[in-house]
Amino acid sequence: MRDRRTAPPGSRPRPRTGWDAVRPWLVRVGIAAAVVVAYFLLPLDHLGPQRPVLSWVLFTLLLTVVAVLLLRQIRHVLLDRPDSRPGVVIPLLIVLSVHVFSATYYALAKSPGEFTGLHTRIDALYFTVVTLATVGYGDITPRGQASRVVTILQITYSFVFLTAAATALTSRMRDMVVRRTDRGRRR
């Protein structure tokens, strides 16, 4: 298989090595790991009831940025832009959105009466994933109005943005498989 990048005029593209196939996956895993590490290291204890305005502004800003970037990737897939990399970007944006909600739940849990059973960052991450998966075990419960609003936002956000992004990514992957299969048949 040849390298996808364009080679300088008059030269042949170099053959693709094993490293070329592994490198994008290492980058994805590295970025996802950085998001997880940041989630556990950021000073989230300074948010919540101590700084409510900053907390809400950060939540709104981060969620808006992630939504815009997801919509951009969806648009690239729909327009079939060959230079886009939704297989790299969409999963990372999903990981980022999960951690934005987790951080928000963790900060909200610092306010008395907002959550029952949410005490740690792991609890917040667990609640986010359980809500995203629509499993709802019931061991962590949003009790306050702010926590219920954020939970409703997460469910709506998941239905709209994450479902659209996953559908676009699946469509792109299916198209790539069909193209490769067609190329293989022509040879």
PDB file of C-alpha atoms in Angstrom:
ATOM      1  CA  MET A   1       0.000   0.000   0.000  1.00  0.00           C
ATOM      2  CA  ARG A   2       1.312   3.462  -0.868  1.00  0.00           C
ATOM      3  CA  ASP A   3       1.430   6.550   1.304  1.00  0.00           C
ATOM      4  CA  ARG A   4      -1.673   8.739   0.895  1.00  0.00           C
ATOM      5  CA  ARG A   5       0.242  12.006   1.074  1.00  0.00           C
ATOM      6  CA  THR A   6       1.187  13.567  -2.217  1.00  0.00           C
ATOM      7  CA  ALA A   7       4.764  12.967  -3.212  1.00  0.00           C
ATOM      8  CA  PRO A   8       6.955  15.711  -4.677  1.00  0.00           C
ATOM      9  CA  PRO A   9       6.804  15.907  -8.481  1.00  0.00           C
ATOM     10  CA  GLY A  10       9.012  13.338 -10.152  1.00  0.00           C
ATOM     11  CA  SER A  11       9.320  11.099  -7.106  1.00  0.00           C
ATOM     12  CA  ARG A  12       7.535   7.943  -6.134  1.00  0.00           C
ATOM     13  CA  PRO A  13       5.538   7.788  -2.922  1.00  0.00           C
ATOM     14  CA  ARG A  14       7.274   5.753  -0.265  1.00  0.00           C
ATOM     15  CA  PRO A  15       5.739   2.423   0.720  1.00  0.00           C
ATOM     16  CA  ARG A  16       3.670   2.515   3.869  1.00  0.00           C
ATOM     17  CA  THR A  17       5.377   0.917   6.864  1.00  0.00           C
ATOM     18  CA  GLY A  18       3.883  -0.719   9.945  1.00  0.00           C
ATOM     19  CA  TRP A  19       4.728   2.413  11.921  1.00  0.00           C
ATOM     20  CA  ASP A  20       2.600   4.516   9.533  1.00  0.00           C
ATOM     21  CA  ALA A  21      -0.406   2.351  10.406  1.00  0.00           C
ATOM     22  CA  VAL A  22       0.268   2.352  14.157  1.00  0.00           C
ATOM     23  CA  ARG A  23       1.117   6.039  14.614  1.00  0.00           C
ATOM     24  CA  PRO A  24      -2.422   7.447  14.173  1.00  0.00           C
ATOM     25  CA  TRP A  25      -3.727   4.989  16.761  1.00  0.00           C
ATOM     26  CA  LEU A  26      -0.987   5.949  19.202  1.00  0.00           C
ATOM     27  CA  VAL A  27      -1.853   9.614  18.725  1.00  0.00           C
ATOM     28  CA  ARG A  28      -5.560   8.905  19.392  1.00  0.00           C
ATOM     29  CA  VAL A  29      -4.809   6.866  22.500  1.00  0.00           C
ATOM     30  CA  GLY A  30      -2.335   9.501  23.715  1.00  0.00           C
ATOM     31  CA  ILE A  31      -4.835  12.344  23.345  1.00  0.00           C
ATOM     32  CA  ALA A  32      -7.621  10.331  24.989  1.00  0.00           C
ATOM     33  CA  ALA A  33      -5.247   9.443  27.847  1.00  0.00           C
ATOM     34  CA  ALA A  34      -4.320  13.126  28.214  1.00  0.00           C
ATOM     35  CA  VAL A  35      -8.018  14.034  28.542  1.00  0.00           C
ATOM     36  CA  VAL A  36      -8.489  11.377  31.245  1.00  0.00           C
ATOM     37  CA  VAL A  37      -5.354  12.441  33.131  1.00  0.00           C
ATOM     38  CA  ALA A  38      -6.399  16.102  32.916  1.00  0.00           C
ATOM     39  CA  TYR A  39      -9.806  15.206  34.317  1.00  0.00           C
ATOM     40  CA  PHE A  40      -8.206  13.642  37.386  1.00  0.00           C
ATOM     41  CA  LEU A  41      -5.547  16.354  37.839  1.00  0.00           C
ATOM     42  CA  LEU A  42      -7.419  19.587  37.158  1.00  0.00           C
ATOM     43  CA  PRO A  43      -8.410  21.506  40.301  1.00  0.00           C
ATOM     44  CA  LEU A  44     -12.147  20.857  39.949  1.00  0.00           C
ATOM     45  CA  ASP A  45     -12.614  21.321  43.698  1.00  0.00           C
ATOM     46  CA  HIS A  46     -12.312  25.078  43.093  1.00  0.00           C
ATOM     47  CA  LEU A  47     -15.457  25.023  40.947  1.00  0.00           C
ATOM     48  CA  GLY A  48     -19.045  24.445  41.984  1.00  0.00           C
ATOM     49  CA  PRO A  49     -20.517  26.417  44.879  1.00  0.00           C
ATOM     50  CA  GLN A  50     -17.299  28.411  45.440  1.00  0.00           C
ATOM     51  CA  ARG A  51     -17.377  29.854  41.903  1.00  0.00           C
ATOM     52  CA  PRO A  52     -20.800  29.219  40.363  1.00  0.00           C
ATOM     53  CA  VAL A  53     -20.514  31.784  37.554  1.00  0.00           C
ATOM     54  CA  LEU A  54     -17.104  30.483  36.461  1.00  0.00           C
ATOM     55  CA  SER A  55     -18.400  26.907  36.656  1.00  0.00           C
ATOM     56  CA  TRP A  56     -21.399  27.579  34.424  1.00  0.00           C
ATOM     57  CA  VAL A  57     -19.373  29.670  31.964  1.00  0.00           C
ATOM     58  CA  LEU A  58     -16.724  26.934  31.631  1.00  0.00           C
ATOM     59  CA  PHE A  59     -19.380  24.228  31.214  1.00  0.00           C
ATOM     60  CA  THR A  60     -21.247  26.230  28.560  1.00  0.00           C
ATOM     61  CA  LEU A  61     -18.084  27.234  26.716  1.00  0.00           C
ATOM     62  CA  LEU A  62     -16.548  23.744  26.664  1.00  0.00           C
ATOM     63  CA  LEU A  63     -19.777  22.050  25.643  1.00  0.00           C
ATOM     64  CA  THR A  64     -20.354  24.614  22.893  1.00  0.00           C
ATOM     65  CA  VAL A  65     -16.826  24.178  21.534  1.00  0.00           C
ATOM     66  CA  VAL A  66     -17.183  20.377  21.503  1.00  0.00           C
ATOM     67  CA  ALA A  67     -20.620  20.640  19.821  1.00  0.00           C
ATOM     68  CA  VAL A  68     -19.286  23.001  17.131  1.00  0.00           C
ATOM     69  CA  LEU A  69     -16.321  20.713  16.463  1.00  0.00           C
ATOM     70  CA  LEU A  70     -18.639  17.688  16.250  1.00  0.00           C
ATOM     71  CA  LEU A  71     -20.927  19.535  13.829  1.00  0.00           C
ATOM     72  CA  ARG A  72     -17.901  20.474  11.743  1.00  0.00           C
ATOM     73  CA  GLN A  73     -16.843  16.830  11.518  1.00  0.00           C
ATOM     74  CA  ILE A  74     -20.390  15.772  10.633  1.00  0.00           C
ATOM     75  CA  ARG A  75     -20.430  18.409   7.890  1.00  0.00           C
ATOM     76  CA  HIS A  76     -17.120  17.141   6.531  1.00  0.00           C
ATOM     77  CA  VAL A  77     -18.522  13.613   6.360  1.00  0.00           C
ATOM     78  CA  LEU A  78     -21.723  14.764   4.661  1.00  0.00           C
ATOM     79  CA  LEU A  79     -19.716  16.767   2.121  1.00  0.00           C
ATOM     80  CA  ASP A  80     -17.373  13.780   1.700  1.00  0.00           C
ATOM     81  CA  ARG A  81     -14.267  15.881   2.252  1.00  0.00           C
ATOM     82  CA  PRO A  82     -11.288  13.603   1.669  1.00  0.00           C
ATOM     83  CA  ASP A  83      -8.977  15.683   3.873  1.00  0.00           C
ATOM     84  CA  SER A  84     -11.139  15.252   6.985  1.00  0.00           C
ATOM     85  CA  ARG A  85     -10.321  12.656   9.634  1.00  0.00           C
ATOM     86  CA  PRO A  86     -13.554  11.897  11.469  1.00  0.00           C
ATOM     87  CA  GLY A  87     -12.223   8.534  12.609  1.00  0.00           C
ATOM     88  CA  VAL A  88      -9.637  10.415  14.640  1.00  0.00           C
ATOM     89  CA  VAL A  89     -11.545  13.504  15.718  1.00  0.00           C
ATOM     90  CA  ILE A  90     -15.061  12.227  16.522  1.00  0.00           C
ATOM     91  CA  PRO A  91     -14.022   9.586  19.092  1.00  0.00           C
ATOM     92  CA  LEU A  92     -11.780  12.131  20.821  1.00  0.00           C
ATOM     93  CA  LEU A  93     -14.583  14.692  20.938  1.00  0.00           C
ATOM     94  CA  ILE A  94     -16.901  12.069  22.433  1.00  0.00           C
ATOM     95  CA  VAL A  95     -14.301  11.313  25.120  1.00  0.00           C
ATOM     96  CA  LEU A  96     -13.952  15.036  25.759  1.00  0.00           C
ATOM     97  CA  SER A  97     -17.717  15.565  26.039  1.00  0.00           C
ATOM     98  CA  VAL A  98     -18.004  12.690  28.537  1.00  0.00           C
ATOM     99  CA  HIS A  99     -15.330  14.300  30.683  1.00  0.00           C
ATOM    100  CA  VAL A 100     -16.908  17.765  30.433  1.00  0.00           C
ATOM    101  CA  PHE A 101     -20.147  16.329  31.823  1.00  0.00           C
ATOM    102  CA  SER A 102     -18.250  14.342  34.462  1.00  0.00           C
ATOM    103  CA  ALA A 103     -16.392  17.439  35.643  1.00  0.00           C
ATOM    104  CA  THR A 104     -19.658  19.358  35.775  1.00  0.00           C
ATOM    105  CA  TYR A 105     -21.358  16.648  37.840  1.00  0.00           C
ATOM    106  CA  TYR A 106     -18.375  16.503  40.177  1.00  0.00           C
ATOM    107  CA  ALA A 107     -18.467  20.279  40.684  1.00  0.00           C
ATOM    108  CA  LEU A 108     -22.260  20.248  41.141  1.00  0.00           C
ATOM    109  CA  ALA A 109     -22.012  17.494  43.751  1.00  0.00           C
ATOM    110  CA  LYS A 110     -20.118  19.920  45.990  1.00  0.00           C
ATOM    111  CA  SER A 111     -23.385  21.812  46.494  1.00  0.00           C
ATOM    112  CA  PRO A 112     -25.512  20.282  49.263  1.00  0.00           C
ATOM    113  CA  GLY A 113     -28.600  18.492  47.988  1.00  0.00           C
ATOM    114  CA  GLU A 114     -27.621  18.298  44.318  1.00  0.00           C
ATOM    115  CA  PHE A 115     -26.701  14.585  44.187  1.00  0.00           C
ATOM    116  CA  THR A 116     -27.194  11.484  46.264  1.00  0.00           C
ATOM    117  CA  GLY A 117     -24.281   9.059  46.024  1.00  0.00           C
ATOM    118  CA  LEU A 118     -21.872  11.183  43.979  1.00  0.00           C
ATOM    119  CA  HIS A 119     -18.721  11.902  46.003  1.00  0.00           C
ATOM    120  CA  THR A 120     -15.654  11.296  43.804  1.00  0.00           C
ATOM    121  CA  ARG A 121     -14.502  11.928  40.264  1.00  0.00           C
ATOM    122  CA  ILE A 122     -14.944   8.211  39.553  1.00  0.00           C
ATOM    123  CA  ASP A 123     -18.557   8.519  40.763  1.00  0.00           C
ATOM    124  CA  ALA A 124     -19.071  11.452  38.378  1.00  0.00           C
ATOM    125  CA  LEU A 125     -17.509   9.583  35.451  1.00  0.00           C
ATOM    126  CA  TYR A 126     -19.572   6.504  36.289  1.00  0.00           C
ATOM    127  CA  PHE A 127     -22.792   8.549  36.438  1.00  0.00           C
ATOM    128  CA  THR A 128     -21.962  10.207  33.102  1.00  0.00           C
ATOM    129  CA  VAL A 129     -21.358   6.892  31.347  1.00  0.00           C
ATOM    130  CA  VAL A 130     -24.446   5.283  32.908  1.00  0.00           C
ATOM    131  CA  THR A 131     -26.541   8.256  31.778  1.00  0.00           C
ATOM    132  CA  LEU A 132     -24.987   8.185  28.301  1.00  0.00           C
ATOM    133  CA  ALA A 133     -25.728   4.480  28.010  1.00  0.00           C
ATOM    134  CA  THR A 134     -29.282   5.084  29.297  1.00  0.00           C
ATOM    135  CA  VAL A 135     -28.796   2.308  31.842  1.00  0.00           C
ATOM    136  CA  GLY A 136     -29.677   4.302  34.965  1.00  0.00           C
ATOM    137  CA  TYR A 137     -28.747   2.006  37.838  1.00  0.00           C
ATOM    138  CA  GLY A 138     -30.242   4.397  40.385  1.00  0.00           C
ATOM    139  CA  ASP A 139     -27.353   4.350  42.851  1.00  0.00           C
ATOM    140  CA  ILE A 140     -26.449   7.963  42.006  1.00  0.00           C
ATOM    141  CA  THR A 141     -29.401  10.290  41.740  1.00  0.00           C
ATOM    142  CA  PRO A 142     -29.626  13.946  40.733  1.00  0.00           C
ATOM    143  CA  ARG A 143     -31.730  15.574  43.470  1.00  0.00           C
ATOM    144  CA  GLY A 144     -31.217  19.304  42.955  1.00  0.00           C
ATOM    145  CA  GLN A 145     -32.620  21.382  40.139  1.00  0.00           C
ATOM    146  CA  ALA A 146     -29.188  22.263  38.686  1.00  0.00           C
ATOM    147  CA  SER A 147     -28.066  18.628  38.594  1.00  0.00           C
ATOM    148  CA  ARG A 148     -31.330  17.607  36.939  1.00  0.00           C
ATOM    149  CA  VAL A 149     -30.949  20.347  34.325  1.00  0.00           C
ATOM    150  CA  VAL A 150     -27.404  19.194  33.513  1.00  0.00           C
ATOM    151  CA  THR A 151     -28.592  15.575  33.322  1.00  0.00           C
ATOM    152  CA  ILE A 152     -31.365  16.596  30.920  1.00  0.00           C
ATOM    153  CA  LEU A 153     -28.783  18.534  28.883  1.00  0.00           C
ATOM    154  CA  GLN A 154     -26.519  15.477  28.756  1.00  0.00           C
ATOM    155  CA  ILE A 155     -29.332  13.240  27.549  1.00  0.00           C
ATOM    156  CA  THR A 156     -30.386  15.776  24.908  1.00  0.00           C
ATOM    157  CA  TYR A 157     -26.778  16.431  23.907  1.00  0.00           C
ATOM    158  CA  SER A 158     -26.214  12.687  23.536  1.00  0.00           C
ATOM    159  CA  PHE A 159     -29.311  12.243  21.385  1.00  0.00           C
ATOM    160  CA  VAL A 160     -28.493  15.153  19.108  1.00  0.00           C
ATOM    161  CA  PHE A 161     -24.733  15.538  18.847  1.00  0.00           C
ATOM    162  CA  LEU A 162     -23.239  12.192  19.818  1.00  0.00           C
ATOM    163  CA  THR A 163     -25.791  10.163  17.860  1.00  0.00           C
ATOM    164  CA  ALA A 164     -25.299  12.345  14.769  1.00  0.00           C
ATOM    165  CA  ALA A 165     -21.527  12.104  15.127  1.00  0.00           C
ATOM    166  CA  ALA A 166     -21.599   8.325  15.553  1.00  0.00           C
ATOM    167  CA  THR A 167     -23.921   8.007  12.548  1.00  0.00           C
ATOM    168  CA  ALA A 168     -21.625  10.183  10.423  1.00  0.00           C
ATOM    169  CA  LEU A 169     -18.584   8.199  11.516  1.00  0.00           C
ATOM    170  CA  THR A 170     -20.322   4.906  10.740  1.00  0.00           C
ATOM    171  CA  SER A 171     -21.346   6.232   7.324  1.00  0.00           C
ATOM    172  CA  ARG A 172     -17.777   7.309   6.548  1.00  0.00           C
ATOM    173  CA  MET A 173     -16.375   3.942   7.608  1.00  0.00           C
ATOM    174  CA  ARG A 174     -18.970   2.076   5.533  1.00  0.00           C
ATOM    175  CA  ASP A 175     -18.103   4.223   2.485  1.00  0.00           C
ATOM    176  CA  MET A 176     -14.399   3.508   2.977  1.00  0.00           C
ATOM    177  CA  VAL A 177     -15.029  -0.240   3.113  1.00  0.00           C
ATOM    178  CA  VAL A 178     -17.166  -0.092  -0.053  1.00  0.00           C
ATOM    179  CA  ARG A 179     -14.502   1.942  -1.895  1.00  0.00           C
ATOM    180  CA  ARG A 180     -11.728  -0.454  -0.882  1.00  0.00           C
ATOM    181  CA  THR A 181     -13.833  -3.439  -1.881  1.00  0.00           C
ATOM    182  CA  ASP A 182     -14.602  -1.860  -5.267  1.00  0.00           C
ATOM    183  CA  ARG A 183     -10.898  -1.071  -5.807  1.00  0.00           C
ATOM    184  CA  GLY A 184      -9.997  -4.665  -4.950  1.00  0.00           C
ATOM    185  CA  ARG A 185     -12.494  -6.005  -7.486  1.00  0.00           C
ATOM    186  CA  ARG A 186     -11.137  -3.782 -10.260  1.00  0.00           C
ATOM    187  CA  ARG A 187      -7.591  -5.053  -9.872  1.00  0.00           C
TER     188      ARG A 187
END
